[in-house]
CSV table of C-alpha atoms in Angstrom, one decimal:
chain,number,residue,atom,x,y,z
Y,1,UNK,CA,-12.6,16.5,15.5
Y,2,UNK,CA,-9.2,15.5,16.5
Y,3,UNK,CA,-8.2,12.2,15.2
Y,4,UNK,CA,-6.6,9.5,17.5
Y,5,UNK,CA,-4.1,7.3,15.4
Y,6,UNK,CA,-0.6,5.7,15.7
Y,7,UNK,CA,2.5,7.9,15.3
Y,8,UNK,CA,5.3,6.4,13.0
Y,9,UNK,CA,8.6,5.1,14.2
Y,10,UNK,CA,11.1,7.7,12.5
Y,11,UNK,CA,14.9,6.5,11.7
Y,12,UNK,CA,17.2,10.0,11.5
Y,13,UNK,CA,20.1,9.8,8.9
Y,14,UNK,CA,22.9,11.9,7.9
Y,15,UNK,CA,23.0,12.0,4.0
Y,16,UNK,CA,25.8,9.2,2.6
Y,17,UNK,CA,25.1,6.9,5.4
Y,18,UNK,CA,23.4,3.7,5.2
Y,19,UNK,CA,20.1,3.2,6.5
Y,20,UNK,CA,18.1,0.0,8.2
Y,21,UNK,CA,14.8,0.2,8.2
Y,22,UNK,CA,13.5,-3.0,10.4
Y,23,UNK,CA,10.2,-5.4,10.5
Y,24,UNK,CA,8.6,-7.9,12.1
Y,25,UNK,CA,6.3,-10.4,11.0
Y,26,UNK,CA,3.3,-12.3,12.3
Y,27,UNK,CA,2.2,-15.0,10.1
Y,28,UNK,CA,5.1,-17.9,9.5
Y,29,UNK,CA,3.1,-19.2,7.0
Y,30,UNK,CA,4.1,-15.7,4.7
Y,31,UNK,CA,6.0,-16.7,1.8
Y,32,UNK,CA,6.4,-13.1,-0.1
Y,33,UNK,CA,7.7,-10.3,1.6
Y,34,UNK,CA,8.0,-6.7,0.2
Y,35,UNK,CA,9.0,-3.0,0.7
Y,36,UNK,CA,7.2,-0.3,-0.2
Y,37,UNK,CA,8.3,4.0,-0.3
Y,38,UNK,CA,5.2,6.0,0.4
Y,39,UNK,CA,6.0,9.2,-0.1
Y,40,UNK,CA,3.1,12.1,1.6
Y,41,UNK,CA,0.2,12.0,-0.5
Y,42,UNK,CA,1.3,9.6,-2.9
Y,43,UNK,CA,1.0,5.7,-3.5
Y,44,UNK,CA,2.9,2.9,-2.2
Y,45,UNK,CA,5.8,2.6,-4.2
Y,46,UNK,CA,7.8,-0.8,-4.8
Y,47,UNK,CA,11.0,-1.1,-3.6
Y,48,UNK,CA,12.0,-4.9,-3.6
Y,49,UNK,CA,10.8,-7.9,-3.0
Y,50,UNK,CA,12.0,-11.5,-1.4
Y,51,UNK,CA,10.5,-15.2,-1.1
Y,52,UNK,CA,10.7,-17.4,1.5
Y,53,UNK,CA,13.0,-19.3,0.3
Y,54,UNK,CA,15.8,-16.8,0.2
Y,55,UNK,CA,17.8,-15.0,2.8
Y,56,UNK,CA,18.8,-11.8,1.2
Y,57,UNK,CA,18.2,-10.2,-2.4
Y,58,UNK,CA,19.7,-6.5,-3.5
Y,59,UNK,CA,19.2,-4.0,-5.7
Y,60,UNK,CA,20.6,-1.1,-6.6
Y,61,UNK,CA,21.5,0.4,-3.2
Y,62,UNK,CA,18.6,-1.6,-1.5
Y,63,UNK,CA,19.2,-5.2,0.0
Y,64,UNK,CA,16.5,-6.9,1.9
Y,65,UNK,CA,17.5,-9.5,4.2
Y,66,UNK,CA,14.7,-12.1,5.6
Y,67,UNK,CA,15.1,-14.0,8.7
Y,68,UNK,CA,12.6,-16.9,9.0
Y,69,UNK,CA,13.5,-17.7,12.4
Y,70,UNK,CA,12.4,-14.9,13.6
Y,71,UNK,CA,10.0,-13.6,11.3
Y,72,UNK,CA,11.8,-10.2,10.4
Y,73,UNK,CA,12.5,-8.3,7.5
Y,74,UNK,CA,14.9,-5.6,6.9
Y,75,UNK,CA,15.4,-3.2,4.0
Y,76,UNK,CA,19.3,-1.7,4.2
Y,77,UNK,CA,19.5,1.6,1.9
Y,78,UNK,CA,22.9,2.3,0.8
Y,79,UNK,CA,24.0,5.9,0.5
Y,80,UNK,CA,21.4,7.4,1.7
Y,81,UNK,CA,19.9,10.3,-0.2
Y,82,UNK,CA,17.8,13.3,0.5
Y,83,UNK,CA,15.0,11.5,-2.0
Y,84,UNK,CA,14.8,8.6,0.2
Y,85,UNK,CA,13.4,10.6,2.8
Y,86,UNK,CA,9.8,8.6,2.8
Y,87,UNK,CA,8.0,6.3,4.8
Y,88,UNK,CA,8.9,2.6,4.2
Y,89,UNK,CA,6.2,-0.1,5.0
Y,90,UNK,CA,7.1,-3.8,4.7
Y,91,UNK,CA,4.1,-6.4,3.5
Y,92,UNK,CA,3.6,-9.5,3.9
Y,93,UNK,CA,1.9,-12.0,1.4
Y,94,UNK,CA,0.3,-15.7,2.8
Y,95,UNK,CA,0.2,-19.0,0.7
Y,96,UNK,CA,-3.3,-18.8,0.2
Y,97,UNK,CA,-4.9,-15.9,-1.9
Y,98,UNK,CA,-3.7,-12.4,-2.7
Y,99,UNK,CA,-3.7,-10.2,-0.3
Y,100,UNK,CA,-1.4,-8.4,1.4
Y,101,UNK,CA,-0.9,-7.4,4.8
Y,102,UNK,CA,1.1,-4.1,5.9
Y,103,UNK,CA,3.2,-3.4,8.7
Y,104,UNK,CA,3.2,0.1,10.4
Y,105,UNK,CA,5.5,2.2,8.4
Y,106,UNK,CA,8.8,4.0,9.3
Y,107,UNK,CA,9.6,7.8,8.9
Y,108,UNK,CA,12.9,8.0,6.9
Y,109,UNK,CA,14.3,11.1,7.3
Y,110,UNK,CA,17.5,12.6,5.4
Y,111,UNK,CA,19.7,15.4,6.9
Y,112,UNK,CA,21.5,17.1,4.6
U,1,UNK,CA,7.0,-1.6,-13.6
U,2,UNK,CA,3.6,-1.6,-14.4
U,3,UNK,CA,1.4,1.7,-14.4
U,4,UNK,CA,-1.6,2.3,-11.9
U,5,UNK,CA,-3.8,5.5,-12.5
U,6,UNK,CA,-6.4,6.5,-9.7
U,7,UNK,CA,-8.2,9.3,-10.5
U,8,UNK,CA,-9.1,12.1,-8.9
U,9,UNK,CA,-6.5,12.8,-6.7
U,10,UNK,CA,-8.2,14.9,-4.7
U,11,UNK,CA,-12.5,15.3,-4.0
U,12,UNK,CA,-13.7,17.9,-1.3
U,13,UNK,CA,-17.2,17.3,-0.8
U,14,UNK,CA,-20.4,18.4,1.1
U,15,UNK,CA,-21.8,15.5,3.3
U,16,UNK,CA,-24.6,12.8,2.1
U,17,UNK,CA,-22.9,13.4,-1.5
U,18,UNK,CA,-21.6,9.9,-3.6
U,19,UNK,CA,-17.9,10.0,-4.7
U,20,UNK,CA,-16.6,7.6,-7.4
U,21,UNK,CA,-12.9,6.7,-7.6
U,22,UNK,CA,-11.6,4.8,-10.8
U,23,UNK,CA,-8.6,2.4,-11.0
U,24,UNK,CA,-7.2,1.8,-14.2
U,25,UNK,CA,-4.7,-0.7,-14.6
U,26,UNK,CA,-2.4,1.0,-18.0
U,27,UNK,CA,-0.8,-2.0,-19.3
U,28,UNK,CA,-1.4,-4.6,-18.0
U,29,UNK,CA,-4.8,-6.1,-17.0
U,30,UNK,CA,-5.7,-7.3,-13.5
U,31,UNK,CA,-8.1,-9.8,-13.1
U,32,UNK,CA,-8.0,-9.2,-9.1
U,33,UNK,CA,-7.6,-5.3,-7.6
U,34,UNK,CA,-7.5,-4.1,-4.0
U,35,UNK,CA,-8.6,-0.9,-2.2
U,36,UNK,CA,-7.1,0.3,1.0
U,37,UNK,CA,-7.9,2.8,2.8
U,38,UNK,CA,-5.3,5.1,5.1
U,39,UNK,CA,-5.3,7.5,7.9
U,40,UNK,CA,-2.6,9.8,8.8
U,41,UNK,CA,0.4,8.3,9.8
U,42,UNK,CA,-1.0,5.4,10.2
U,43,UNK,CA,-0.8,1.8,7.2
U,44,UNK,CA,-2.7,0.8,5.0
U,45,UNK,CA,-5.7,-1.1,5.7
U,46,UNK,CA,-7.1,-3.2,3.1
U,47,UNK,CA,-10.8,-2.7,2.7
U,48,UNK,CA,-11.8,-4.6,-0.3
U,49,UNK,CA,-10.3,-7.5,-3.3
U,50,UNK,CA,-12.1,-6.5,-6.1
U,51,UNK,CA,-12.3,-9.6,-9.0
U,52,UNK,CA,-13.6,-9.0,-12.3
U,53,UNK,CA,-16.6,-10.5,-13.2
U,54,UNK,CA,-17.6,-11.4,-9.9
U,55,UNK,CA,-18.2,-9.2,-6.5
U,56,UNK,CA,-16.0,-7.7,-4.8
U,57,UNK,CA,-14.8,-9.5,-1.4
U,58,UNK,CA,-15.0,-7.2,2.0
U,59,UNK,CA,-13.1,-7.1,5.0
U,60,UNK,CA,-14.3,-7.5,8.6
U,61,UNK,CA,-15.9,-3.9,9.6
U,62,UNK,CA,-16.0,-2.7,5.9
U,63,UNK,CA,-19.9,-2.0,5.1
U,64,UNK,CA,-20.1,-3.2,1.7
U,65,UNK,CA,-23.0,-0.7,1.0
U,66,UNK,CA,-21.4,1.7,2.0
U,67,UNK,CA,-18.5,1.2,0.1
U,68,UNK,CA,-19.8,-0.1,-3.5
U,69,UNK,CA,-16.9,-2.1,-6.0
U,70,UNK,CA,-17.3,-2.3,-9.1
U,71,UNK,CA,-14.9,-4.0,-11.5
U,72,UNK,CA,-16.6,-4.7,-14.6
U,73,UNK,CA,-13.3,-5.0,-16.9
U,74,UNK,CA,-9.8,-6.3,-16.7
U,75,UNK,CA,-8.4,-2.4,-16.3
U,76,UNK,CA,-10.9,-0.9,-14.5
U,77,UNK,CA,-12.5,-1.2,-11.0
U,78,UNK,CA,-14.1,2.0,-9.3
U,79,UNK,CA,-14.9,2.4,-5.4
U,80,UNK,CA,-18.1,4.7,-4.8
U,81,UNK,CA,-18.4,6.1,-1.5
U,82,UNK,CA,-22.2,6.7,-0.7
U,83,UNK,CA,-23.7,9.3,1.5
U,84,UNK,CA,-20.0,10.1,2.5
U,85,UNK,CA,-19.7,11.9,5.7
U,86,UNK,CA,-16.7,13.8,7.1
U,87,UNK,CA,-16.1,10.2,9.2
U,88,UNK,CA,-15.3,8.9,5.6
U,89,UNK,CA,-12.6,11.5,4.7
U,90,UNK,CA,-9.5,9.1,4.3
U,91,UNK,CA,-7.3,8.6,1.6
U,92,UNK,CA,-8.1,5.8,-0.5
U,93,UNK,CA,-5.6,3.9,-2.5
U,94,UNK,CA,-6.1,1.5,-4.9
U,95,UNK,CA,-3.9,-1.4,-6.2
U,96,UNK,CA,-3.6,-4.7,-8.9
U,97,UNK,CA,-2.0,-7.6,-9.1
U,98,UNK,CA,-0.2,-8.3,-12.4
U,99,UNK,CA,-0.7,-11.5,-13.9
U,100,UNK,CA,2.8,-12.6,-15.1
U,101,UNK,CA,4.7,-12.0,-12.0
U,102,UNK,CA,2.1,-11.7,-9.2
U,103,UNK,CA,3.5,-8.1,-8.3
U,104,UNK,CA,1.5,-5.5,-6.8
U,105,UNK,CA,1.3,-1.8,-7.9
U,106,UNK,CA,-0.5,0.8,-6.1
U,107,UNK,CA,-2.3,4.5,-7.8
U,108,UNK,CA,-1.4,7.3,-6.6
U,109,UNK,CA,-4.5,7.5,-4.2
U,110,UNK,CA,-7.2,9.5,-3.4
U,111,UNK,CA,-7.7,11.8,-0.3
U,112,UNK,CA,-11.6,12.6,0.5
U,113,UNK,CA,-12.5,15.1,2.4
U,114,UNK,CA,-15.8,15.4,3.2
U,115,UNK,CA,-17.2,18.5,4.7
């Protein structure tokens, strides 16, 4: 039968530009944030990651930028490439135990 | 980064059949692993913590016979779907936490497809 689920935002780039990928949080007592590729029919792969006690952290071509305030997360992709195209999920990590709470996922998609 | 196998890939299988899926953790060892479970176009939903030695913690709405964890050694934890029916078919995902750094590293998954 026909399954019933959500459909993914999807953010539409021109390859070379730079891309922001957004989040929002729930929990304000999260203290590890990160970004995850998922490519289709493959695992989550890690992008970068940030703690609570810092604002922004890059990496090569990826910065993540955390704002506390009001619990969002964003991943900025510089120079976007067609490999990029994926879909990005941000997660969030608590103070107490492991595990590790996903957002929805967005679509990036990369026009040549 | 670290190195997560899942393995198979891929299972098709006839209905009311048992499916194992292994999680090795390559090098490293993870005393505490985590399934997920995803639908299409949709996130990942955590299903499981597996710790080794000890049994495996559920979430809310995940039948814990249903979905057995093993994870009998520091590399290895294995989900067994029993009975599977096509409700079950869903790609499974598997993931460990690395000791040194707490970082998390997913396989490569699993889809099911259950006939």
């Amino acid at each position: 039968g026909e399954s019933v689920g959500l459909h993914l935002p999807t953010l539409s780039v021109q390859e070379g530009d730079n891309s922001i990928i957004n989040c929002a949080y729930s929990n304000s007592a999260s203290d590890y944030f990160i970004w995850y590729k998922q490519e289709s029919g493959k695992g989550p792969q890690f992008i970068i990651d940030i703690r609570s006690n810092m604002d922004k952290r890059q990496g090569q071509r990826v910065t993540v930028l955390l704002n506390k305030t009001v619990k969002h997360l964003s991943l900025q992709i510089a120079a976007t490439q067609p490999g990029d195209s994926a879909v990005y999920f941000c997660a969030e990590k608590g103070n107490a135990g492991n595990m590790l709470t996903f957002g929805g996922g967005t679509r990036l998609m990369v026009k040549p | 980064g670290a190195v997560v196998s899942q393995h198979p890939s891929w299972v098709i299988c006839k209905s009311g059949t048992s499916v194992k899926i292994e999680c090795r953790s390559l090098d490293f060892q993870a005393t505490t692993m985590f399934w997920y479970r995803q639908f299409p176009k949709q996130s990942l939903m955590l299903m499981a913590t597996s710790n080794e030695g000890s049994k495996a913690t559920y979430e809310q709405g995940v039948e814990k016979d249903k979905f057995l964890i093993n994870h009998a050694s520091l590399t290895l934890s294995t989900l067994t779907v029993t009975s599977a029916h096509p409700e079950d078919s869903s790609f499974y995902i598997c993931s460990a936490l690395t000791g040194a750094n707490e970082k998390l590293f997913f396989g490569s998954g699993t889809q099911l497809s259950v006939l």
